[in-house]
Amino acid sequence: FFYDGQKMRPTPFGQTIAGIVPEMVMRLRALSRMRAKTDLGSLNRRFTVIASDYVAAVCLSIISKQLSVVAPDVSLAVVPFSEDSMDRFNRGKIDFMIGPSFWSAEGFNRAALFEEEFRCVVCKTNPLSKTGMTLEGFLNAPHVVTNFFVGDGKSHFENWLHEQNITIKIAASLPSFVVLPHYISGTANISTIHKRLLNQIEHLEDLVHLEPPFEIPNLTEYLIWREHQEFDVEAILIREFIMEVGRHV
């Protein structure tokens, strides 16, 4: 840097290396964690994962329980999708991300973790609960959807609707999958949710779930990580554990 009489400015050389320094720092951080040999049970470390509340509920909760047995000194910190968390992931401050393929980018590695189907949830007072979900009923009803307010905010389902040129009326947009059904009770609203979330709403006796009126492509959730992690033996061990548990969710 040099002082131009008003403020500090980067030199031409500084501008040249600015793009590669963050990546070098991430690699050096990973190298500092290299061990000749280690095992999962000996780890003492916190790993941070970006994930939706849906993934936290149906997948990471199971992984955390199993880690408490096989690696009691490992903790998981789950953070939501946000501009800040994505920036921290890009800078190597967050270890993993779990999400659909559209969250991945150049320089990211990914592996399929599990697949998911969809179901429509309506209130028992909704006539569709008696007739079944029809295409006309689906298109005419108000919908409760998710919006994470990162990028375009859309989930896998909303992105698919857009690709099919299907327009729906939005009654509410929420930054959470788990609370969607709570916006259905006593209304004509529809929410299209992940099938595994049905277990989370069993206590809501005024709701029923129906088959969608068309075939929605299954969602694939991916475990995503940065390339520098290939030097981090501990992160590799946790990654392999997450993949193994995730396959049986």
XYZ file of C-alpha atoms in Angstrom:
249
model
C 0.000 0.000 0.000
C 1.004 3.626 -0.386
C -0.409 6.917 0.900
C -1.565 9.263 -1.859
C -2.080 12.229 0.446
C -5.673 11.329 1.251
C -5.824 7.616 2.004
C -3.979 4.320 1.681
C -4.195 2.735 -1.753
C -2.975 -0.671 -2.995
C 0.101 -0.778 -5.176
C -0.142 -2.350 -8.667
C 1.549 -5.448 -7.267
C -0.932 -5.551 -4.392
C -3.794 -5.433 -6.854
C -2.203 -8.264 -8.814
C -2.028 -10.664 -5.848
C -5.316 -9.581 -4.217
C -7.243 -12.269 -6.060
C -4.989 -15.154 -5.035
C -4.173 -14.273 -1.423
C -7.519 -15.460 0.057
C -7.142 -18.857 -1.617
C -3.534 -19.122 -0.376
C -4.653 -18.327 3.172
C -7.338 -21.044 3.011
C -4.805 -23.589 1.795
C -2.295 -22.627 4.495
C -5.012 -22.944 7.145
C -5.845 -26.420 5.858
C -2.150 -27.396 5.750
C -1.763 -26.341 9.378
C -4.386 -28.958 10.284
C -2.680 -31.826 8.492
C -1.873 -34.835 10.657
C 0.139 -37.939 9.832
C -2.701 -40.106 11.081
C -5.953 -39.528 12.900
C -9.349 -41.087 13.479
C -12.840 -39.749 13.994
C -12.999 -40.580 17.683
C -9.876 -38.534 18.442
C -11.126 -35.292 16.881
C -11.760 -32.230 19.033
C -13.112 -29.557 16.738
C -16.194 -27.594 15.725
C -17.365 -27.858 12.110
C -19.685 -25.257 10.639
C -22.344 -26.195 8.072
C -24.653 -23.965 6.034
C -28.024 -25.683 5.751
C -31.739 -24.992 5.623
C -33.889 -25.751 8.652
C -35.289 -28.695 6.657
C -31.829 -30.284 6.282
C -31.031 -29.451 9.904
C -34.209 -31.235 11.034
C -34.135 -34.385 8.898
C -30.407 -34.957 8.321
C -28.007 -32.986 10.510
C -29.937 -33.842 13.673
C -29.264 -37.532 12.981
C -25.619 -36.862 12.165
C -25.195 -34.886 15.401
C -26.689 -37.708 17.476
C -24.376 -40.280 15.918
C -21.360 -38.006 16.334
C -22.134 -37.750 20.056
C -21.425 -41.493 20.242
C -18.481 -41.972 17.872
C -16.841 -38.543 18.194
C -18.081 -36.863 21.399
C -15.620 -33.967 21.129
C -16.861 -32.926 17.680
C -19.596 -30.302 17.497
C -21.670 -29.050 14.569
C -22.582 -25.400 14.170
C -25.468 -25.054 11.718
C -25.952 -21.635 10.137
C -28.716 -20.545 7.731
C -28.283 -19.437 4.154
C -27.529 -15.718 4.014
C -25.312 -13.323 2.103
C -22.932 -13.302 5.080
C -22.735 -17.086 5.488
C -22.175 -17.566 1.742
C -19.366 -15.003 1.832
C -17.785 -16.777 4.799
C -18.050 -20.104 2.970
C -16.350 -18.596 -0.080
C -13.526 -17.354 2.168
C -13.071 -20.752 3.801
C -14.476 -19.665 7.173
C -17.295 -22.227 6.966
C -16.496 -25.888 6.371
C -19.498 -27.299 4.501
C -22.737 -26.438 2.813
C -25.677 -28.761 2.178
C -28.111 -27.754 -0.534
C -29.370 -28.296 -4.098
C -26.954 -28.140 -7.015
C -27.742 -24.486 -7.763
C -25.911 -23.465 -4.583
C -22.691 -24.940 -5.965
C -20.251 -22.873 -8.016
C -16.856 -23.013 -9.709
C -14.188 -24.090 -7.260
C -16.659 -26.079 -5.160
C -16.692 -29.855 -4.834
C -19.945 -31.684 -4.214
C -21.366 -35.160 -3.652
C -25.001 -36.277 -3.665
C -26.172 -36.810 -0.073
C -29.833 -37.874 -0.348
C -32.944 -37.457 -2.496
C -36.339 -36.133 -1.501
C -39.911 -36.209 -2.813
C -42.673 -33.616 -2.371
C -46.195 -33.554 -0.960
C -48.877 -30.870 -0.857
C -50.260 -29.921 2.553
C -53.743 -28.438 3.010
C -56.159 -27.844 5.864
C -58.843 -30.491 6.446
C -61.489 -27.825 5.800
C -60.123 -27.297 2.291
C -62.398 -29.050 -0.289
C -59.242 -30.391 -1.945
C -58.673 -32.574 1.123
C -61.753 -34.560 0.032
C -61.361 -34.522 -3.758
C -57.577 -34.844 -3.932
C -55.246 -32.264 -5.401
C -56.312 -31.251 -8.910
C -54.310 -29.133 -11.314
C -57.051 -26.498 -11.362
C -57.252 -26.460 -7.592
C -53.470 -26.158 -7.298
C -53.221 -23.275 -9.774
C -56.153 -21.325 -8.291
C -55.158 -21.652 -4.638
C -52.899 -19.290 -2.658
C -49.541 -20.816 -1.779
C -47.071 -20.513 1.062
C -43.490 -20.780 -0.206
C -39.926 -20.290 1.001
C -37.606 -17.401 0.266
C -34.118 -17.312 1.758
C -33.464 -13.802 0.401
C -30.121 -14.923 -1.028
C -29.774 -14.654 -4.791
C -33.268 -15.038 -6.247
C -34.412 -16.660 -2.987
C -36.219 -19.517 -4.688
C -36.129 -23.133 -3.510
C -35.849 -26.201 -5.746
C -39.637 -26.357 -6.094
C -40.106 -22.685 -6.958
C -37.237 -22.865 -9.470
C -38.920 -25.847 -11.113
C -42.258 -24.004 -11.321
C -40.462 -21.108 -13.016
C -38.831 -23.454 -15.538
C -42.264 -24.909 -16.363
C -43.772 -21.407 -16.762
C -46.229 -22.211 -13.970
C -47.371 -19.133 -12.064
C -48.954 -19.425 -8.620
C -50.436 -16.909 -6.236
C -48.189 -16.338 -3.228
C -49.948 -15.864 0.105
C -46.729 -15.780 2.154
C -42.968 -16.189 1.642
C -40.987 -17.513 4.589
C -37.265 -18.069 5.260
C -38.056 -21.489 6.728
C -39.410 -24.834 5.552
C -40.389 -26.133 8.967
C -42.864 -23.338 9.743
C -44.647 -23.486 6.359
C -47.441 -25.814 7.571
C -48.328 -23.379 10.358
C -49.518 -20.966 7.656
C -51.955 -23.574 6.316
C -54.224 -24.224 9.320
C -57.656 -22.628 8.918
C -56.900 -21.304 5.420
C -57.279 -22.248 1.769
C -53.492 -22.087 1.402
C -51.378 -24.876 -0.050
C -47.795 -25.616 0.848
C -45.671 -28.031 -1.176
C -43.121 -29.476 1.224
C -40.485 -32.177 1.439
C -41.921 -35.604 2.199
C -39.587 -36.161 5.161
C -41.043 -33.056 6.819
C -44.406 -34.784 7.167
C -43.091 -36.367 10.363
C -42.578 -32.862 11.739
C -46.268 -31.948 11.346
C -47.953 -35.107 12.618
C -49.097 -33.186 15.709
C -51.036 -30.704 13.555
C -54.238 -32.710 13.336
C -56.090 -30.229 11.115
C -53.656 -30.761 8.213
C -53.590 -33.460 5.550
C -51.066 -34.178 2.828
C -51.874 -34.984 -0.793
C -50.042 -36.109 -3.895
C -49.150 -33.139 -6.144
C -51.233 -32.839 -9.340
C -48.119 -33.302 -11.464
C -44.784 -35.067 -11.148
C -42.233 -32.862 -9.422
C -38.607 -33.926 -9.991
C -36.988 -35.271 -6.850
C -34.740 -32.892 -4.992
C -31.112 -33.964 -4.546
C -29.339 -32.459 -1.560
C -25.569 -32.193 -2.003
C -22.731 -31.936 0.470
C -20.580 -29.083 -0.857
C -17.047 -28.104 0.139
C -14.135 -25.998 -1.096
C -11.070 -27.441 -2.871
C -8.612 -26.365 -0.171
C -10.220 -28.902 2.168
C -8.379 -31.742 0.405
C -5.413 -30.945 2.698
C -7.544 -31.101 5.847
C -7.577 -34.699 7.126
C -10.056 -33.924 9.906
C -12.514 -32.313 7.501
C -12.196 -35.314 5.185
C -13.058 -37.672 8.063
C -16.167 -35.650 8.929
C -17.124 -35.392 5.274
C -16.959 -39.156 4.862
C -19.033 -39.612 8.026
C -21.696 -37.161 6.827
C -21.873 -38.943 3.470
C -22.254 -42.349 5.101
C -25.024 -41.230 7.470
C -26.716 -39.124 4.815
C -27.149 -42.105 2.527
C -29.360 -43.747 5.164
C -31.458 -40.742 6.169
